């Protein structure tokens, strides 16, 4: 219990929760990021329920993550990322009202920089993957086998050659998760698929 009420530990848990949940939302069907994020939120909530939390500091940390994500999407050449790092650092320093529970400055600087690098890398990878999907033509994908990661009813998520795609059932019927499917054609950024009947 003493470990979970350490201000430094609570700060790190909050960052891990934010990173885990963002990773889960950006890569649906994986699951690991969501599990880690939820566990970290629960553990951090225990410490936050005991320590004197400053709501402004907590909000600043969330704003910092949001600014870094927006920087990659809007291409502001690092301006928003710098603002996000500053917001996260200030939020970490202000996280607890009582100075006796202040987060170590070294911990704030180290983990803020680490989180910034992770978010920029993760979002950049996701955008490059999306860009690659748009360039792939219908003839390249037709006939390729894949696997449903969520229920397709009539829309869901599939895994194709290691990439996550939004898919639509060809005949509108429900396709359960973890079911082999075949790509029929590509329409926009989505794939039309049909269930592969097992022999």
Rosetta silent file (secondary structure, phi, psi, omega in degrees, C-alpha in Angstrom):
SEQUENCE: XXXXXXXXXXXXXXXXXXXXXXXXXXXXXXXXXXXXXXXXXXXXXXXXXXXXXXXXXXXXXXXXXXXXXXXXXXXXXXXXXXXXXXXXXXXXXXXXXXXXXXXXXXXXXXXXXXXXXXXXXXXXXXXXXXXXXXXXXXXXXXXXXXXXXXXXXXXXXXXXXXXXXXXXXXXXXXXXXXXXXXXXXXXXXXXXXXXXXXX
SCORE:     score description
SCORE:     0.000 S_00000001
   1 L     0.000  -41.126  179.742    0.000    0.000    0.000 S_00000001
   2 L   -60.771  -35.584  179.758    2.810    2.400    0.845 S_00000001
   3 H   -62.900  -42.267 -176.891    4.241    1.787   -2.623 S_00000001
   4 H   -76.562   -9.440  176.439    0.963    2.758   -4.320 S_00000001
   5 H  -105.108    8.555  174.090    0.747    5.993   -2.330 S_00000001
   6 L   -73.998  123.184 -177.675    4.225    7.128   -3.367 S_00000001
   7 H   -53.880  -38.855  179.794    3.669   10.320   -5.440 S_00000001
   8 H   -64.828  -41.214 -179.816    6.326    9.267   -7.966 S_00000001
   9 H   -66.844  -43.889  179.609    4.689    5.870   -8.469 S_00000001
  10 H   -61.212  -41.284  178.935    1.216    7.395   -8.851 S_00000001
  11 H   -60.860  -46.377 -179.723    2.575    9.850  -11.440 S_00000001
  12 H   -64.967  -39.500  179.251    4.159    7.053  -13.473 S_00000001
  13 H   -62.646  -38.696  178.429    0.974    4.953  -13.260 S_00000001
  14 H   -63.628  -43.505  178.547   -1.079    7.844  -14.649 S_00000001
  15 H   -64.279  -42.175  179.043    1.301    8.195  -17.603 S_00000001
  16 H   -64.250  -37.795  178.386    1.250    4.440  -18.250 S_00000001
  17 H   -63.783  -45.254  179.264   -2.561    4.455  -18.130 S_00000001
  18 H   -62.156  -45.184 -178.695   -2.765    7.287  -20.664 S_00000001
  19 H   -65.963  -42.444 -178.675   -0.238    5.615  -22.982 S_00000001
  20 H   -64.013  -44.913 -179.239   -1.890    2.194  -22.675 S_00000001
  21 H   -68.815  -36.624  177.203   -5.392    3.431  -23.410 S_00000001
  22 H   -64.728  -43.456  179.821   -4.212    5.530  -26.338 S_00000001
  23 H   -61.675  -38.051  179.339   -2.372    2.536  -27.809 S_00000001
  24 H   -65.771  -41.783 -178.787   -5.513    0.422  -27.409 S_00000001
  25 H   -69.937  -30.986 -177.980   -7.692    3.004  -29.175 S_00000001
  26 H   -84.449  -16.254  178.928   -5.229    3.417  -32.038 S_00000001
  27 L  -133.858   73.473 -176.851   -4.845   -0.339  -32.607 S_00000001
  28 L   -59.223  142.503  176.312   -8.253   -1.984  -31.995 S_00000001
  29 L    98.037  -14.965 -178.555   -8.305   -5.720  -31.396 S_00000001
  30 L   -74.395  -52.516  174.402   -4.868   -5.949  -29.753 S_00000001
  31 L    93.616  -37.582 -173.952   -6.115   -5.801  -26.151 S_00000001
  32 H   -62.166  -44.838 -179.114   -2.780   -5.485  -24.311 S_00000001
  33 H   -61.245  -41.526  179.143   -2.779   -1.687  -24.214 S_00000001
  34 H   -64.858  -42.145  179.921   -6.311   -1.577  -22.835 S_00000001
  35 H   -63.427  -48.386  179.328   -5.578   -4.156  -20.147 S_00000001
  36 H   -61.609  -43.560 -179.560   -2.408   -2.373  -19.029 S_00000001
  37 H   -60.962  -45.126 -179.553   -4.173    0.999  -19.132 S_00000001
  38 H   -65.043  -42.955  179.066   -7.112   -0.174  -17.015 S_00000001
  39 H   -61.329  -44.036 -179.730   -4.846   -1.853  -14.444 S_00000001
  40 H   -65.409  -37.443  178.104   -2.728    1.294  -14.168 S_00000001
  41 H   -62.459  -43.603 -179.118   -5.841    3.466  -13.782 S_00000001
  42 H   -63.882  -44.905 -179.910   -7.118    1.273  -10.948 S_00000001
  43 H   -66.057  -41.585  179.369   -3.755    1.302   -9.167 S_00000001
  44 H   -66.318  -36.562 -179.627   -3.341    5.052   -9.686 S_00000001
  45 H   -60.857  -34.796  178.539   -6.896    5.682   -8.444 S_00000001
  46 H   -62.289  -47.591  179.264   -5.982    4.066   -5.125 S_00000001
  47 H   -66.050  -40.153 -179.819   -3.108    6.480   -4.618 S_00000001
  48 H   -65.906  -27.388  179.769   -5.125    9.451   -5.864 S_00000001
  49 H   -73.942  -16.895 -178.177   -7.889    8.640   -3.382 S_00000001
  50 H  -105.352  -40.177 -177.879   -5.425    9.027   -0.499 S_00000001
  51 L   -78.888  153.876  179.423   -3.022   11.734   -1.674 S_00000001
  52 L   -77.590   89.175 -174.158   -4.024   15.439   -1.873 S_00000001
  53 E   -78.052  141.508  173.652   -4.569   15.692   -5.630 S_00000001
  54 L  -102.024  113.329 -176.102   -4.557   18.985   -7.504 S_00000001
  55 H   -59.451  -34.727 -179.579   -7.181   18.721  -10.275 S_00000001
  56 H   -62.864  -41.695  178.785   -5.418   21.380  -12.365 S_00000001
  57 H   -63.256  -40.755  179.643   -2.242   19.309  -12.443 S_00000001
  58 H   -65.440  -41.329  179.152   -4.167   16.212  -13.525 S_00000001
  59 H   -65.469  -40.944  179.575   -5.941   18.146  -16.295 S_00000001
  60 H   -60.925  -37.051  178.331   -2.647   19.603  -17.527 S_00000001
  61 H   -64.376  -42.771  177.395   -1.219   16.092  -17.897 S_00000001
  62 H   -64.038  -41.138  178.497   -4.190   15.058  -20.039 S_00000001
  63 H   -63.542  -37.033  179.292   -3.890   18.217  -22.137 S_00000001
  64 H   -61.149  -45.400  177.570   -0.205   17.471  -22.645 S_00000001
  65 H   -61.833  -44.053 -178.868   -0.942   14.033  -24.128 S_00000001
  66 H   -61.431  -41.458 -179.758   -3.663   15.536  -26.361 S_00000001
  67 H   -64.241  -38.751 -179.969   -1.328   18.227  -27.700 S_00000001
  68 H   -68.091  -37.044  176.710    1.322   15.662  -28.647 S_00000001
  69 H   -66.199  -43.033  179.949   -1.240   13.557  -30.512 S_00000001
  70 H   -64.677  -32.068 -178.412   -2.545   16.629  -32.345 S_00000001
  71 H   -61.679  -41.025 -179.426    0.987   17.628  -33.318 S_00000001
  72 H   -70.188  -38.976 -177.037    1.474   14.471  -35.380 S_00000001
  73 H   -74.919  -36.454 -176.960   -1.951   14.742  -37.028 S_00000001
  74 H   -94.281  -10.478 -179.417   -1.792   18.476  -37.750 S_00000001
  75 L    53.186   68.951  179.103    1.945   18.585  -38.534 S_00000001
  76 L   -96.367   14.541  177.410    2.815   21.693  -36.542 S_00000001
  77 L    59.246   36.705  172.496    6.543   20.906  -36.826 S_00000001
  78 L    93.799   -8.505 -177.038    6.930   20.158  -33.128 S_00000001
  79 H   -64.006  -47.320  179.988    5.256   23.235  -31.674 S_00000001
  80 H   -67.796  -34.038  178.261    2.337   21.306  -30.171 S_00000001
  81 H   -64.660  -42.503  177.400    4.658   18.560  -28.925 S_00000001
  82 H   -60.976  -43.274  177.548    6.772   21.122  -27.099 S_00000001
  83 H   -63.107  -38.137  178.690    3.584   22.562  -25.602 S_00000001
  84 H   -65.087  -41.625  178.851    2.471   19.058  -24.625 S_00000001
  85 H   -63.448  -43.319  178.706    5.775   18.295  -22.910 S_00000001
  86 H   -62.670  -44.079 -179.562    5.612   21.571  -21.000 S_00000001
  87 H   -62.886  -42.816  179.447    1.979   20.914  -19.974 S_00000001
  88 H   -65.952  -40.107 -179.865    2.807   17.387  -18.789 S_00000001
  89 H   -65.370  -46.363  178.982    5.855   18.567  -16.861 S_00000001
  90 H   -64.812  -40.827  178.191    3.957   21.390  -15.147 S_00000001
  91 H   -60.651  -40.129  178.395    1.021   19.040  -14.492 S_00000001
  92 H   -65.076  -40.248  179.597    3.351   16.530  -12.856 S_00000001
  93 H   -67.691  -35.267 -178.058    4.894   19.196  -10.647 S_00000001
  94 L   -91.875    3.293 -170.617    1.423   20.503   -9.672 S_00000001
  95 L   -56.903  -34.813 -179.159   -0.155   17.053   -9.352 S_00000001
  96 E  -121.454  135.582 -174.040   -0.341   17.163   -5.555 S_00000001
  97 L   -68.541  -38.443 -178.339   -1.305   20.227   -3.512 S_00000001
  98 L   -83.616  125.098 -177.998    0.900   19.473   -0.516 S_00000001
  99 H   -63.572  -21.178  178.561    4.598   20.045   -1.275 S_00000001
 100 H   -65.974  -19.684 -179.440    5.444   17.176    1.067 S_00000001
 101 H  -110.502   20.310 -177.018    3.968   14.879   -1.614 S_00000001
 102 L   -64.349  142.859  176.692    5.569   16.584   -4.613 S_00000001
 103 L   -75.152  139.370  179.965    6.684   14.365   -7.501 S_00000001
 104 L   -58.272  134.784 -179.315   10.453   14.307   -8.001 S_00000001
 105 H   -61.632  -37.979  178.654   11.539   16.747  -10.727 S_00000001
 106 H   -62.938  -39.557  178.571   13.888   14.104  -12.188 S_00000001
 107 H   -66.097  -42.323  179.777   10.987   11.646  -12.443 S_00000001
 108 H   -60.766  -48.857 -176.948    8.773   14.265  -14.110 S_00000001
 109 H   -65.933  -43.249 -177.496   11.395   15.178  -16.709 S_00000001
 110 H   -65.190  -51.834 -174.906   12.414   11.589  -17.487 S_00000001
 111 H   -75.791  -26.114  174.369    8.934   10.093  -17.848 S_00000001
 112 H   -66.026  -45.392  177.374    7.512   13.142  -19.620 S_00000001
 113 H   -63.678  -39.389  179.733   10.205   12.833  -22.277 S_00000001
 114 H   -65.153  -43.495  179.350    9.677    9.068  -22.485 S_00000001
 115 H   -65.365  -40.023  178.666    5.921    9.461  -22.909 S_00000001
 116 H   -60.916  -44.736  179.771    6.408   12.139  -25.560 S_00000001
 117 H   -63.067  -40.991 -179.469    8.693    9.841  -27.554 S_00000001
 118 H   -64.200  -47.344 -177.054    6.213    6.960  -27.253 S_00000001
 119 H   -63.973  -45.413  179.995    3.198    8.996  -28.360 S_00000001
 120 H   -62.214  -42.455  179.660    4.986   10.557  -31.336 S_00000001
 121 H   -65.750  -45.738 -177.115    6.302    7.158  -32.437 S_00000001
 122 H   -64.499  -46.016 -178.794    2.935    5.399  -31.978 S_00000001
 123 H   -68.625  -40.234  178.708    0.893    8.040  -33.778 S_00000001
 124 H   -61.497  -41.669  178.264    3.448    8.365  -36.561 S_00000001
 125 H   -63.527  -43.041 -179.932    3.417    4.604  -37.114 S_00000001
 126 H   -63.024  -41.851 -178.874   -0.391    4.547  -37.209 S_00000001
 127 H   -69.586  -37.404  177.292   -0.549    7.373  -39.749 S_00000001
 128 H   -65.687  -37.317  178.361    2.080    5.764  -41.981 S_00000001
 129 H   -65.444  -42.399  178.814    0.123    2.524  -41.861 S_00000001
 130 H   -63.257  -40.375  179.350   -3.089    4.337  -42.801 S_00000001
 131 H   -63.354  -38.634  178.682   -1.315    6.085  -45.659 S_00000001
 132 H   -65.770  -36.390  179.434   -0.069    2.753  -46.930 S_00000001
 133 H   -64.176  -41.305 -177.146   -3.584    1.329  -46.865 S_00000001
 134 H   -64.860  -34.046 -177.756   -4.967    4.145  -48.999 S_00000001
 135 H   -75.579  -18.451 -177.326   -2.312    3.566  -51.650 S_00000001
 136 L   -77.019  128.671 -176.006   -3.114   -0.141  -51.951 S_00000001
 137 L   -83.346  167.489 -179.031   -5.439   -0.826  -54.862 S_00000001
 138 H   -61.130  -39.959 -176.944   -8.469   -3.087  -55.000 S_00000001
 139 H   -67.693  -23.095 -178.854   -6.696   -5.608  -57.214 S_00000001
 140 H   -75.207  -31.427 -173.616   -3.884   -5.950  -54.649 S_00000001
 141 H   -97.642  -26.937 -175.936   -6.202   -6.967  -51.818 S_00000001
 142 L   -57.068  129.924  177.966   -8.904   -9.005  -53.536 S_00000001
 143 L    90.625   -7.678 -179.062   -8.709  -12.668  -52.591 S_00000001
 144 L   -72.893  137.036  175.233   -6.376  -12.172  -49.632 S_00000001
 145 E   -78.557  149.968  178.744   -7.168  -14.221  -46.502 S_00000001
 146 E  -150.523 -174.799  178.624   -7.581  -12.390  -43.206 S_00000001
 147 E  -139.644  134.962  177.883   -9.068  -12.908  -39.748 S_00000001
 148 E   -72.277  131.682  177.944  -11.831  -11.017  -37.970 S_00000001
 149 L   -98.153  -26.024  173.876  -10.609   -9.457  -34.713 S_00000001
 150 L  -128.090  172.053  175.980  -14.037   -8.197  -33.640 S_00000001
 151 L   -66.430  136.205  176.130  -17.531   -9.241  -34.653 S_00000001
 152 E  -104.025  104.904 -172.020  -18.403   -7.987  -38.152 S_00000001
 153 L  -151.143   76.552   -8.900  -22.096   -7.163  -37.974 S_00000001
 154 L   -86.419   -2.443 -178.326  -22.115   -5.838  -40.620 S_00000001
 155 E  -116.203  146.068  179.431  -18.987   -3.758  -39.867 S_00000001
 156 E  -166.571 -156.939 -176.228  -16.022   -4.676  -37.709 S_00000001
 157 E  -123.570  136.899  176.658  -12.246   -5.028  -37.601 S_00000001
 158 E  -124.674  162.021  174.674  -10.008   -7.589  -39.338 S_00000001
 159 E  -111.178  118.658 -177.141   -6.303   -8.368  -39.275 S_00000001
 160 E  -127.366  114.480  179.969   -4.758   -8.542  -42.759 S_00000001
 161 L    51.652   41.604  177.263   -1.013   -9.166  -43.178 S_00000001
 162 L    81.062    2.752 -179.774   -0.366   -7.745  -39.706 S_00000001
 163 E  -114.679  146.695  178.327   -2.459   -4.609  -40.305 S_00000001
 164 E   -88.784  128.833  178.390   -5.781   -3.594  -38.785 S_00000001
 165 E  -128.432  150.509  169.505   -8.558   -2.792  -41.300 S_00000001
 166 E   -85.410  129.617 -175.814  -12.199   -1.819  -41.014 S_00000001
 167 E  -128.080  155.301  178.863  -14.254   -4.457  -42.829 S_00000001
 168 E  -126.126  134.693  178.714  -17.862   -4.928  -43.917 S_00000001
 169 E   -67.046  132.030 -174.761  -19.598   -8.275  -44.357 S_00000001
 170 L   -60.064  -44.714 -177.164  -20.412   -8.804  -48.034 S_00000001
 171 L  -101.646    7.655  178.369  -23.924  -10.158  -47.472 S_00000001
 172 L    82.438   -2.365 -179.599  -24.610   -8.282  -44.221 S_00000001
 173 L   -78.606  156.195 -179.041  -24.493  -11.430  -42.097 S_00000001
 174 L   -76.078  136.444  175.930  -22.659  -11.452  -38.754 S_00000001
 175 E  -118.547  119.760 -176.964  -19.133  -12.877  -38.688 S_00000001
 176 L   -66.220  161.828  175.589  -17.830  -13.858  -35.214 S_00000001
 177 L   -62.784  155.385  177.608  -14.399  -12.783  -33.910 S_00000001
 178 L    61.814   32.771  179.717  -11.382  -14.960  -34.791 S_00000001
 179 L  -108.639  132.520  176.456  -13.067  -16.199  -37.987 S_00000001
 180 E   -63.426  134.039  178.165  -11.128  -16.672  -41.264 S_00000001
 181 E  -133.304  166.979  179.187  -12.404  -14.313  -43.951 S_00000001
 182 E  -126.553  134.457  178.978  -11.531  -13.498  -47.540 S_00000001
 183 E   -74.713  126.398  178.671  -11.263  -10.000  -48.988 S_00000001
 184 E   -90.623  -48.644  178.661  -13.743   -9.508  -51.828 S_00000001
 185 E  -165.310  170.836  178.929  -12.900   -5.928  -52.737 S_00000001
 186 E  -111.413  133.138  176.489  -11.836   -2.574  -51.344 S_00000001
 187 E  -130.311  110.397 -174.440  -14.214    0.362  -51.101 S_00000001
 188 L    65.727 -126.435  178.144  -12.684    3.606  -49.913 S_00000001
 189 L  -100.582   10.362 -178.205  -10.665    2.832  -46.798 S_00000001
 190 E  -115.719  158.657  179.961  -12.781   -0.237  -45.940 S_00000001
 191 E  -113.443  139.024  173.134  -12.717   -3.834  -47.118 S_00000001
 192 E   -93.381  125.718 -175.837  -15.655   -5.972  -48.165 S_00000001
 193 E  -129.020  159.365  172.229  -15.132   -9.507  -46.846 S_00000001
 194 E  -130.240  150.269 -179.990  -16.864  -12.853  -46.811 S_00000001
 195 E   -68.415  136.388  175.576  -16.557  -15.674  -44.304 S_00000001
 196 L   -87.544  115.649 -178.886  -14.347  -18.590  -45.350 S_00000001
 197 L   -72.073  129.331  179.272  -16.334  -21.742  -44.792 S_00000001
 198 L   -74.664  141.020  179.213  -14.376  -24.411  -42.958 S_00000001
 199 L   -79.732    0.000    0.000  -14.148  -27.779  -44.648 S_00000001
